[in-house]
Amino acid sequence: MSTSANSSPNSSIRRGGITSSKRSSSKSINPSVVYDYALRCAIRAHLEQTTENKIKHNTTGSNSATVSPSSSLSKKKDERQHSMHHHRSFSSLSEKFSDDDSKKSGKLTREMVKGLIRRLEDVYKARDVSKAEYLESKFRTVAKTVKKNLQQEHRYRPSGTIHNIIVLFLKTSESELKANEPNPAIWYDDLNRYLSRFIEMVIQTVKQDAPSAATPDLLDSLSGFCTSSGDSSNQPKRSSGSSVTATATSPLDALLQFPVVVTIKNLFQISDKDHRKKVTELMLVCNESALLHDLKRCVNNVHTNQSFPGKREDFPDAQAYENWQKKEVKQLTELMNSLMLMHPNLSLSASSEVDVGNTNLLARQSKNSSQINPSNSSSNTSAEHTAFTFIPTDPKGCFRFLMSMCLDYDTENFNSSVSETERVKTSALSQQSDQLLRECWRTWRLSSPYRAILYLNLAKSKFDQNELDVEDINDALRVLDRVNKENDVQFWSITDRDYLIRTFEGLQNSLLHELASGLSEYWKISPVWVQDIADLIEKVNSNSLYAENHPDSKSDIICLEESIKGAAVERWGYIEKSAIDPERDDLSNLFMMADNLNKELVSITKKKFTKPIMGVLSVPSLVMARQLPYFALEMENWAYSPDFKTCPVDSAFELYKKVLNLEKLYDEYGPEKKTSLFKVESWFLTHVKRWLMKTNQSTLEWVDNAITQDEFQCYSDVVAHSSSIIDLFSMFNQAVDFIADLQWPNDMQHCLFETFLSKIIGEAIEYYCRTLEELIKQDIFSRNRTSISSQKEAGNNNNVRASFSSGSSILDKARYQIMGDRGLHKIEATSVPADYITPELCIKLNNMEVARRKLDHLYQIMHVDDIAQFMRENVVPQQQQSTKKNYMYTIRVVRAENLRPMDTNGLSDPYVTFEIDGKVITRTRTVYETLNPRWDEEFDIWLSEDAVDVCVIVNDEDMITADEECGVAWFTLSPKFSDIYHQKDDLVLNLSPQGSLVLRVTMESEKNDIQFWFGKAFRTLRTSANDAAGLIVDKMEPYLRYCLSRQVIEKLLGRDKNRFFSAFNRVAIKQQAEPDLQECEDAIAPLLDFLEHNLRILNETLSETNMYFVVSKIWKQILRTLDDILLPPLSEHLSEVKPLDDSELRVVLKWLELLKILFNGGEDGDAIPLEELENEQYYSILAVNAAYHLSIEQLMNGYELSRQGSRTSMNLSKKPANRSKSVYHSKNTIRQKKKVNEKKAQGKRATVVDLPHGDYILRILRMHHDQLVTNFLREEFKKRNSTQNEASVPASLPTTPTSLYKPSSSSPTLPAHGMTLTN
């Protein structure tokens, strides 16, 4: 037999059963005695078979040898044949189907009953005539009777076994045959034939209708009975006159050839001569009379409470003894009745039992005993034991010896001489050995539990010697379980109960030893084998008798822990040794070690030991508790090695994955009381920081590469952005996934990783936006310079000066030397801007919008809100340090609006300076001739943590005189205002006396707030898109002002040619016809073409959101341009600008309506909605029309009402602007409906209109040259300045220096490295 695991020298459990001498037999067994009594049992079996054969021959009427010398009387022939018939009918059936320990007859099922009923019905209705017997009327009658009985008793609720049905058929057949002929000798062969055919029918039914019940045991039993029953029927019937030749085989030879006798000879290895001699001697002793004597003696011993076969003291209580006694007497009585029926002459001596027994049998046994073993003849002197012929003195000892010999013989000869089919099912014994043991067990009156327990005990011994395997033990336990079901344990004898407990104790030790041996190599053994061993132990522990004596059976399993722990340590040594290679570095060796360990632990947790053995022994837990501390020590050693901080980051994270898998296995399958083995933070935190720093350093390069490879074409037909934004966020997503895949165990550190990564993402987006802004500037301004600088190619110095130096007057050259590039914008304004609005420029704007959407998606997948909440709840504020920190402030000067006009032309040449403590720290470039300049310049300044007051001054640059201040404002830089800096997109400073300055202030410091960095990124995208749109509009502004100007109006009205004579010819001017709508449209036709061309590009390329955003800005610029035509800028001085007359004013209003139609989309109205176009600034222009020609007093009163925050209505004598009527026609339909539009323009006149805003009133007053107006303006601006200075300072962000309110203890100083300026 094969073994499943090698024994371990470290196992503390001794293999083998309890073999104490107190438990063994008190006498040693003599093999010759066992040989002698085994032969006696074989002779008894041969006598029974010989008797059956002789009965068959006698029924044919042939001359055969008599069965016994005492049966020669012819007058006893009928009686003898009658008794033979009963023996054949009932005793043989008992042999086949009624073994108490192992019934081979199957349980009757509904399918079997239905099949038999159908086949029996086919027979008696003559539908089935395949057999000769089916044509006989008596057989049909029997079939009908049996079918009727089956239909009544078993059709719906079958009960009993197939054995009961066969007995029923046998009795029915006997009754039917005996009805006409009382002599059994006449119809005995017919009975055999009928029975054989019925059993064939039963076999066919079981196979076809109930295949699940067709067990090999049942089919073999039925087939064997069918064959023996059919022997006589298959022989041809002989006539009374025929003779049969006597067999040449003698009774001795027949006995020697009997299979059981041959088995005994081979088993004991007796020579032919000695064996023949012994058989000859025993033939004289072992006859029917001796067998009957033994049976009677057993019955007598039971009634007289003798030690054999059992007495009252052998059982735990009276009920158990009575149950055994009743059963034993019944069996013995049935055997005696069968024997006397077979031999009627034996019944004559039944009344003189003692004479029959003592006269012949005792003398024979004494004689035979002296011949077998003369040395032991004196020991068998007890009358109780010497009274038996077939039963030895120590039947249990002899049976144990015989079974041991059979098991040894079959085990040794299993592979060579015994075929698999010859083995008994569920047994390690061959069929020959099992037949011999059954004959001896039945003859020696041993109990079924004893035989099953003995087999289990001997199989266990073979298992200890590695001659049998687990399956054999399992088979033995199944046999014992079957016996337990057939014989209640409560009725067992005390000896059998004790024997069972001792056997189970030995088996338990053997199984535990085997399991310990296998677990000593836990990485090799099969999980099926472990489960088989565990199942056997469970079966042992589940036995009620064993459980009563061993309540704490789980403790034996726990004892195996030490074996597993020792094996785990030994296995770790092998793993460590196999992983270390001197030629590799420490990290590679450690990675190999982690990989090998991970594979092995996965194998034992996922495949071999998925659940604890017997529910208490967790092999993975014990292995991890021993091996993982060694691995953790190796990790610690690596963490303190010199190469730890310089190892490749990728390799470190490959190791991290292995360690993380080990930690998961440890958490899931490790011991219940876990220790902090995996210090992942200390082992890999350094490498995560290195990765973050490397990512931070590479981010700008990623952005550059993405932009460099981007051609700013639509990525596909369904999207309006280019590849750079996809590449950029692909890198972001990869970084985010990397951090998420780490599954970092420390939540706080994980949140810090995400926060730092958000900072990297924010800085990358900021750099991306700045780069796109520079590209947009190049797209806009580089194209603009092309037409102006076309003359540069002819010069050597490549500057604009060449265009002014050649062909120019002396006055122009002098002016260029003084003004420099100041006049370039005049040249740009007079020409149509180049095609600077291109699809590439629009895609850059789309990229910014898509970036906002993708950043929002990134915000969600990174769970920014959850991280921020966790940080706020768990971060402990650090104590303030005594050392001061330095902070870097980045100030971006964006633009200014509504500046104070400082030049005679009503404009200014502004630039911005910043001062700290009266010292100028930086200034911007000058933007010429504008009141709404845009600088977009940025500079950095380093300051300490103390608050610093900054003075920002907008100056007007003059070429000859000193520069003048346009406006002044103060603000404070301090770390405590960092949230305000970053939460607001723009910081708007109100300048004194008028105007506003837009700044963006950021402060660089380590801020562990992920929402802060994402918010900054969102604001960067929003402000960058706004700045890019502003650049587009700024580029248009000069051309818009050129096309929409007073000069164009004068040209339209024909006043530009006779301006000099206008003072002398006012009557002619008044009589000139006012231009119609078409003429007004033609006057700005170049502008309309320019706008239509560019709006079409914007509409085709920009996304819908960006389209509305950019076009709205263009519209606002147009409104500002028209506003500047109507009014001079806001100032405290009188303006040289003259008010427009009615004709000029109506031209401006017609332009306003024409442009509104264009932006609204013409007749379709599918462009910018009117609600967006008719904004506050639009209505302000219409309101200016209403107040344009009011008197000074009316304007002053209106201004006072405006200051009070109320709006009023006044009855005016002049015609107001009609706001209820607008032109909703496109440019192309104006000519067709010109007259209709002119009539609508002269529609209803309203008498009520709102006054414009107060600033508009002041601007109108500037055009009235009157001393009253001069004084009024001076007083109002003085009030404004005083009110602004006295206003309360906001607590969040001071706009007035704090030094004006309290003295500073120490003046702030700039750091040594000062500040940097970036353009």
PDB file of C-alpha atoms in Angstrom, residues 4 36 65 260 273 293 377 471 627 703 721 739 747 778 837-838 871 994 1085 1090 1125 1136 1155 1197:
ATOM      1  CA  SER A   4       0.699   9.791   1.630  1.00  0.00           C
ATOM      2  CA  ASP A  36      -7.506 -27.190  13.201  1.00  0.00           C
ATOM      3  CA  ALA A  65     -24.306 -42.363  -2.918  1.00  0.00           C
ATOM      4  CA  VAL A 260     -12.226 -22.691   1.733  1.00  0.00           C
ATOM      5  CA  LYS A 273       0.752 -34.609   2.947  1.00  0.00           C
ATOM      6  CA  HIS A 293     -24.514 -31.135  19.489  1.00  0.00           C
ATOM      7  CA  SER A 377      -4.076 -31.575  25.405  1.00  0.00           C
ATOM      8  CA  GLU A 471      -8.925   4.617   2.109  1.00  0.00           C
ATOM      9  CA  GLN A 627       7.788  33.092   8.738  1.00  0.00           C
ATOM     10  CA  VAL A 703       3.354  69.787 -20.273  1.00  0.00           C
ATOM     11  CA  HIS A 721     -10.271  70.113 -28.360  1.00  0.00           C
ATOM     12  CA  ILE A 739      -1.465  56.649  -5.628  1.00  0.00           C
ATOM     13  CA  ASP A 747      -4.969  57.199   5.884  1.00  0.00           C
ATOM     14  CA  GLN A 778       1.943  85.068 -30.485  1.00  0.00           C
ATOM     15  CA  ILE A 837      -8.726  84.534 -35.077  1.00  0.00           C
ATOM     16  CA  THR A 838      -7.867  81.110 -36.412  1.00  0.00           C
ATOM     17  CA  MET A 871      -7.775  66.282   7.135  1.00  0.00           C
ATOM     18  CA  GLN A 994     -11.467 107.285 -10.077  1.00  0.00           C
ATOM     19  CA  ALA A1085     -19.449  97.978 -43.764  1.00  0.00           C
ATOM     20  CA  PHE A1090     -14.685  91.956 -40.254  1.00  0.00           C
ATOM     21  CA  ILE A1125     -18.245 108.386 -28.858  1.00  0.00           C
ATOM     22  CA  GLU A1136     -12.749 119.657 -24.973  1.00  0.00           C
ATOM     23  CA  LEU A1155     -24.662  95.662 -34.481  1.00  0.00           C
ATOM     24  CA  ASN A1197     -30.619 117.511  -9.925  1.00  0.00           C
TER      25      ASN A1197
END
